[in-house]
Short mmCIF file of C-alpha atoms in Angstrom, two decimals:
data_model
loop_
_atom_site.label_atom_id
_atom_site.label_comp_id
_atom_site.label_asym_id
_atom_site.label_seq_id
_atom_site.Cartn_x
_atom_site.Cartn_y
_atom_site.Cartn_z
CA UNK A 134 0.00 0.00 0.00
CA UNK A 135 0.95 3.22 -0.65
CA UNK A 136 2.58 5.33 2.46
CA UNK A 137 1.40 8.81 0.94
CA UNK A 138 -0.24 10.45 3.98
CA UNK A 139 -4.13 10.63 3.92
CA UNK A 140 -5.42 14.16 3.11
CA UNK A 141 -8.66 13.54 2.92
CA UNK A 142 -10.42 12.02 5.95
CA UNK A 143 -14.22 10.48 5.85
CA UNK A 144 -15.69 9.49 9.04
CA UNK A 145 -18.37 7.95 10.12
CA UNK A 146 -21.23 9.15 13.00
CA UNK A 147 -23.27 6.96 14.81
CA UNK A 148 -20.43 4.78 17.41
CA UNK A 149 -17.33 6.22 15.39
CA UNK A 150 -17.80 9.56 16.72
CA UNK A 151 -21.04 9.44 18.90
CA UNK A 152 -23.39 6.94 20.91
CA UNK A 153 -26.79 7.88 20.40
CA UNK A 154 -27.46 4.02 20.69
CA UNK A 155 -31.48 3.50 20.50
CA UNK A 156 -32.24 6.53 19.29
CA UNK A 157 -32.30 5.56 15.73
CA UNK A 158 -35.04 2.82 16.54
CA UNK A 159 -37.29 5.50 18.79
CA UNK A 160 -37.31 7.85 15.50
CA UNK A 161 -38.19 4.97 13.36
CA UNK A 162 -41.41 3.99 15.14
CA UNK A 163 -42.42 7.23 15.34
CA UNK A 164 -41.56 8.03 11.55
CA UNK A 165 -43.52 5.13 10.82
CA UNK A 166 -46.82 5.61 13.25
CA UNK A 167 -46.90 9.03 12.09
CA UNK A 168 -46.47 8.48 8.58
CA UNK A 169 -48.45 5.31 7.93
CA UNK A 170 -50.71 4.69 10.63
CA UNK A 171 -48.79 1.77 11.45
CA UNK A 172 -46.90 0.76 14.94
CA UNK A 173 -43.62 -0.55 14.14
CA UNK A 174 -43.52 -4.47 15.16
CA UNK A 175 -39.96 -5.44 14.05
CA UNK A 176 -36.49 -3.15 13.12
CA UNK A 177 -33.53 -4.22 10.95
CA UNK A 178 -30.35 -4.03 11.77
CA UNK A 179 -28.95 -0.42 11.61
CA UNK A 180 -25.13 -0.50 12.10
CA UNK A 181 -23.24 0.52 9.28
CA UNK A 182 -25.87 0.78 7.00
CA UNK A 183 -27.98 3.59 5.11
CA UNK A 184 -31.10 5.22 5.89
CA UNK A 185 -32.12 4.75 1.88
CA UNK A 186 -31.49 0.92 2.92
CA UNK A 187 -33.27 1.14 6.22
CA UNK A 188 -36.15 2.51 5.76
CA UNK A 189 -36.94 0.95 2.57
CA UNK A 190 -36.52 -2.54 4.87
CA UNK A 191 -38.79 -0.98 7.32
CA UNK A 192 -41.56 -0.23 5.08
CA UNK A 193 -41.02 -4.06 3.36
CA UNK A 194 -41.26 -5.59 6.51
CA UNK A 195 -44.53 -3.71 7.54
CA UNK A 196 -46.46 -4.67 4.09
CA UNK A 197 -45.74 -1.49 2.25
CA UNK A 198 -43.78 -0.89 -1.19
CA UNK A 199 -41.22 1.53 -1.11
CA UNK A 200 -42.22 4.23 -2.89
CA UNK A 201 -39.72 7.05 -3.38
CA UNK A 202 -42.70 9.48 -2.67
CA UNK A 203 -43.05 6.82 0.86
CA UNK A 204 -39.27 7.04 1.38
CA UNK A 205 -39.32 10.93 1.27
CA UNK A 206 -42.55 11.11 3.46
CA UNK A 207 -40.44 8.73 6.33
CA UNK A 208 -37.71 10.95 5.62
CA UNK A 209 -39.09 14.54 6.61
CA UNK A 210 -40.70 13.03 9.51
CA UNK A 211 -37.58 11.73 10.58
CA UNK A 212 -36.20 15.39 9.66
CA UNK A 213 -38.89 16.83 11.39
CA UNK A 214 -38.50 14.72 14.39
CA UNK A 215 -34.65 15.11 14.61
CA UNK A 216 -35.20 18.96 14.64
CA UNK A 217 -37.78 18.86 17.46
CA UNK A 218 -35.31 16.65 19.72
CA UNK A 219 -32.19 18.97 18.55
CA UNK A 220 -31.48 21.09 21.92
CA UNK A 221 -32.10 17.70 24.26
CA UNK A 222 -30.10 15.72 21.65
CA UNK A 223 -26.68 15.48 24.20
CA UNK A 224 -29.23 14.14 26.64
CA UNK A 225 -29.54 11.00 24.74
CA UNK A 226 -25.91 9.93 24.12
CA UNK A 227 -22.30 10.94 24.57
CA UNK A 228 -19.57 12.15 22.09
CA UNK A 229 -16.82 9.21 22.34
CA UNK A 230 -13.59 9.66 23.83
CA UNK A 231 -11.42 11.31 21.42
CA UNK A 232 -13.45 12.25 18.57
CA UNK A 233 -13.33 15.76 19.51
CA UNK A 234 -9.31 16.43 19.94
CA UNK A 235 -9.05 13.73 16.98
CA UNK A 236 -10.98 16.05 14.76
CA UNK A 237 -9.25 19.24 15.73
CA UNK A 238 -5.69 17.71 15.40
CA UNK A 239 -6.45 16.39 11.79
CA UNK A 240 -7.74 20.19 11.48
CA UNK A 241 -4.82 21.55 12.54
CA UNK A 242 -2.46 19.45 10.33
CA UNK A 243 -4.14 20.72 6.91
CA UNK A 244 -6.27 17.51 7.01
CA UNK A 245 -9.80 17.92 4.97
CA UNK A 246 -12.66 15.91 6.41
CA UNK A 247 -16.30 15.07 5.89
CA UNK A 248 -18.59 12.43 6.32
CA UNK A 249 -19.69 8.91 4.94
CA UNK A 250 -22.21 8.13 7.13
CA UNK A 251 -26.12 6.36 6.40
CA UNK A 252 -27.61 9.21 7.99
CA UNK A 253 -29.54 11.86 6.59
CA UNK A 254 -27.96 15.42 5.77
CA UNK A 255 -30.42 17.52 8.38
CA UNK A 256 -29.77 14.33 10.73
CA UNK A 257 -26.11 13.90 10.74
CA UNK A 258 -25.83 17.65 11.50
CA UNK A 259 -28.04 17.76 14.62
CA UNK A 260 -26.44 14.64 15.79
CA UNK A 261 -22.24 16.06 15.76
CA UNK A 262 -23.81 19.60 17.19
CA UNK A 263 -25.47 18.39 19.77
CA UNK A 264 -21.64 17.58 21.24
CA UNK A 265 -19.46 20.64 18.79
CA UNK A 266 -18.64 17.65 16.45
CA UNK A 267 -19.16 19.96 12.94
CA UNK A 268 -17.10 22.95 13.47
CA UNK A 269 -14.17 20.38 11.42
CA UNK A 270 -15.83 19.15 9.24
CA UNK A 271 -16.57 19.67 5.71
CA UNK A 272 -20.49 18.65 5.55
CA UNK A 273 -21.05 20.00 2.12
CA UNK A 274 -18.38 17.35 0.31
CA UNK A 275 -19.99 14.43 2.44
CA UNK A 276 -21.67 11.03 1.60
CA UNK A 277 -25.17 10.48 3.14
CA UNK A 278 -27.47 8.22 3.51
CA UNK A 279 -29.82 9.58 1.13
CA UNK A 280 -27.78 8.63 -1.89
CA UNK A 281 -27.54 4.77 -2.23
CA UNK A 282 -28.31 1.46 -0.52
CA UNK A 283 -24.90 0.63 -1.20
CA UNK A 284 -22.66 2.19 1.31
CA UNK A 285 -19.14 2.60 -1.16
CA UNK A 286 -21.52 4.72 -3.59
CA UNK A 287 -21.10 7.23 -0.56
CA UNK A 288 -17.45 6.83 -0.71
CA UNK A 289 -17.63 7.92 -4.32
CA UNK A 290 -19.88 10.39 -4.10
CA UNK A 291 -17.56 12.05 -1.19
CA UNK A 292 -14.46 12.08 -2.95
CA UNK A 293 -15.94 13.25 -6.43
CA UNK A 294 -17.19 16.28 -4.53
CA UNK A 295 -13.73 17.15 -2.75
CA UNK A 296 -12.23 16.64 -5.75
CA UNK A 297 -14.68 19.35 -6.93
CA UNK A 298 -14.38 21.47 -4.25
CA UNK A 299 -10.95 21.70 -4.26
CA UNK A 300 -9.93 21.36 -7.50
CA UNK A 301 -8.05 18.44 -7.93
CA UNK A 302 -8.42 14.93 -6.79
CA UNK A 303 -7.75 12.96 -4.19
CA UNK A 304 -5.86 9.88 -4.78
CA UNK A 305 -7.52 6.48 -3.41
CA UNK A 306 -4.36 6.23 -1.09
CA UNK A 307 -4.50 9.55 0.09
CA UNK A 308 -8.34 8.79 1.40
CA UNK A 309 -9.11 7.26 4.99
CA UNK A 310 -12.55 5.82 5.98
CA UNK A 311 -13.07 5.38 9.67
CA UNK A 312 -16.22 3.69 10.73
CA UNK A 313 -16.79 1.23 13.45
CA UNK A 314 -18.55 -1.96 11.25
CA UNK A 315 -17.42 -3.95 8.13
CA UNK A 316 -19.61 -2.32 5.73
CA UNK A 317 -17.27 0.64 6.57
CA UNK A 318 -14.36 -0.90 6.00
CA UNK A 319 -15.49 -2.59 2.95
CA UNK A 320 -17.12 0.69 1.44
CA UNK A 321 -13.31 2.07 1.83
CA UNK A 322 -11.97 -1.05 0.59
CA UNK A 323 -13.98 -0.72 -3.28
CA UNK A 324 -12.32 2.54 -3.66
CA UNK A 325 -8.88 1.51 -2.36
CA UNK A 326 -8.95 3.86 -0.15
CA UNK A 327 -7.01 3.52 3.75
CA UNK A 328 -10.06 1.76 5.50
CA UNK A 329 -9.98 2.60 9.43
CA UNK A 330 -11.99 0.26 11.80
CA UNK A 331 -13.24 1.77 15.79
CA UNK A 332 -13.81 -0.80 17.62
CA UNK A 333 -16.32 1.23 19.88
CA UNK A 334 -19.73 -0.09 18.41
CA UNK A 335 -21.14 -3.84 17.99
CA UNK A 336 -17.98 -5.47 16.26
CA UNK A 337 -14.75 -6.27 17.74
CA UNK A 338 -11.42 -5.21 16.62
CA UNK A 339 -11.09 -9.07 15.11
CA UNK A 340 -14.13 -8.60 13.18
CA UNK A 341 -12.61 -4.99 11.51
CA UNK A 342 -9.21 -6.60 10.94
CA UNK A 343 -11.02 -9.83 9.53
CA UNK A 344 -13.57 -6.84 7.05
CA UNK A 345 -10.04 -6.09 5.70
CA UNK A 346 -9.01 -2.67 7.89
CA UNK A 347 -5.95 -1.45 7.47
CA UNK A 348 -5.75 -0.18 10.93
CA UNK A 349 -7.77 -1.18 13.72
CA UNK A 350 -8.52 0.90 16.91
CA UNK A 351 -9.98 0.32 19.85
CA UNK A 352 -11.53 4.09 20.45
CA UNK A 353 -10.25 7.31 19.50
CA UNK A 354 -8.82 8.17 22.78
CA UNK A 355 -5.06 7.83 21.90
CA UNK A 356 -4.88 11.25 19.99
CA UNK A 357 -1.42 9.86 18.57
CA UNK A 358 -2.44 6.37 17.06
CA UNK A 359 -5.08 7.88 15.78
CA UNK A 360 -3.47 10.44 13.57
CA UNK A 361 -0.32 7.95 12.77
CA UNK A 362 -3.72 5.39 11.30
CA UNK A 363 -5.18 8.04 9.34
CA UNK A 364 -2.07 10.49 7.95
CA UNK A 365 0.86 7.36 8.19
#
């Protein structure tokens, strides 16, 4: 692999940077009552994976076919309900350890970072200001949930728009993806980008190495490893 330092960093939200564990599922049953009348009996799994993919499993699993008019309808209620909760937000969670002098270190270094994360734009927003999370971070260049089932799409989509923004583009090996499941690692992977795993969520530091991570960590709290995984 190529040693040339990282210059564009991607990270992940939801137990990369914060635990707002449950949350997710509490929107979702609202979204769902509110939009359709119907009470949510069963969730899929949400780690790692995109709120295009989610709720269009949601709606499946309830008996209804997912519309992209139904898909947009779950998603302003989920807007809607993420910007009621917004100023109790921090009461729900915690910013993990780390994420905050990780983000302004890579900051101070010349380091450009945004987001690949399922969430939705409005969403992923509330959720890093709720704990100063965005002040970083580049959320105009990043890949959401909104784009594609397929979570290396966002990948794509992230680095065509830095390259955009900034007027050149960023080699595959200058790229890091940090995320805390294997679909984050293997999203990096397609692109040959550096993939990152966190160990802080629902999958071990064995199960990131085995996804194929280049570096594994077990939380963000060593300021130093950190910044040696993502700029070499």
């Amino acid at each position: 692999m190529n040693s040339t330092p990282p210059r564009l960093v991607l990270w992940d939200i939801d137990l990369t940077l914060v635990d707002l564990r449950g949350l997710g599922g509490r929107w979702y049953t609202d979204a769902l009552l509110a939009v359709t009348g119907t009470t949510l009996r069963e969730l899929p799994s949400f780690p790692g994976r995109t709120e295009r993919a989610i709720t269009t499993d949601i709606l499946t699993r309830h008996d209804f076919e997912p519309t992209d008019e139904l898909i947009q309808r779950m998603w302003r209620e989920l807007v809607r309900l993420s910007e009621r909760g917004r100023a109790t937000l921090a009461q729900f969670g915690h910013a993990l350890p780390g994420a905050a002098l990780a983000l302004s270190t890579l900051a101070g270094r010349g380091v450009v970072q945004s987001l690949v994360t399922g969430n939705l734009p409005e969403v992923a927003l509330h959720k890093l200001a709720a704990f100063d999370l965005h002040g970083h971070l580049d959320l105009e260049i990043g890949g959401y949930g909104t784009l594609s089932a397929h979570r290396p799409d966002l990948v794509a989509h992230a680095m065509a728009l830095a390259a955009e923004k900034h007027g050149r583009p960023f080699a595959p090996e200058a790229v890091a993806v940090v995320g805390d499941t294997p679909h984050d690692v293997t999203a990096a992977l397609e692109h040959g980008t550096i993939a990152v795993g966190v160990a802080t969520g629902k999958h071990s530091a064995d199960e990131l190495a085995d996804a194929g991570a280049h570096h594994v960590l077990t939380d963000l709290s060593d300021t130093d490893a950190v910044i040696r995984a993502l700029t070499g």
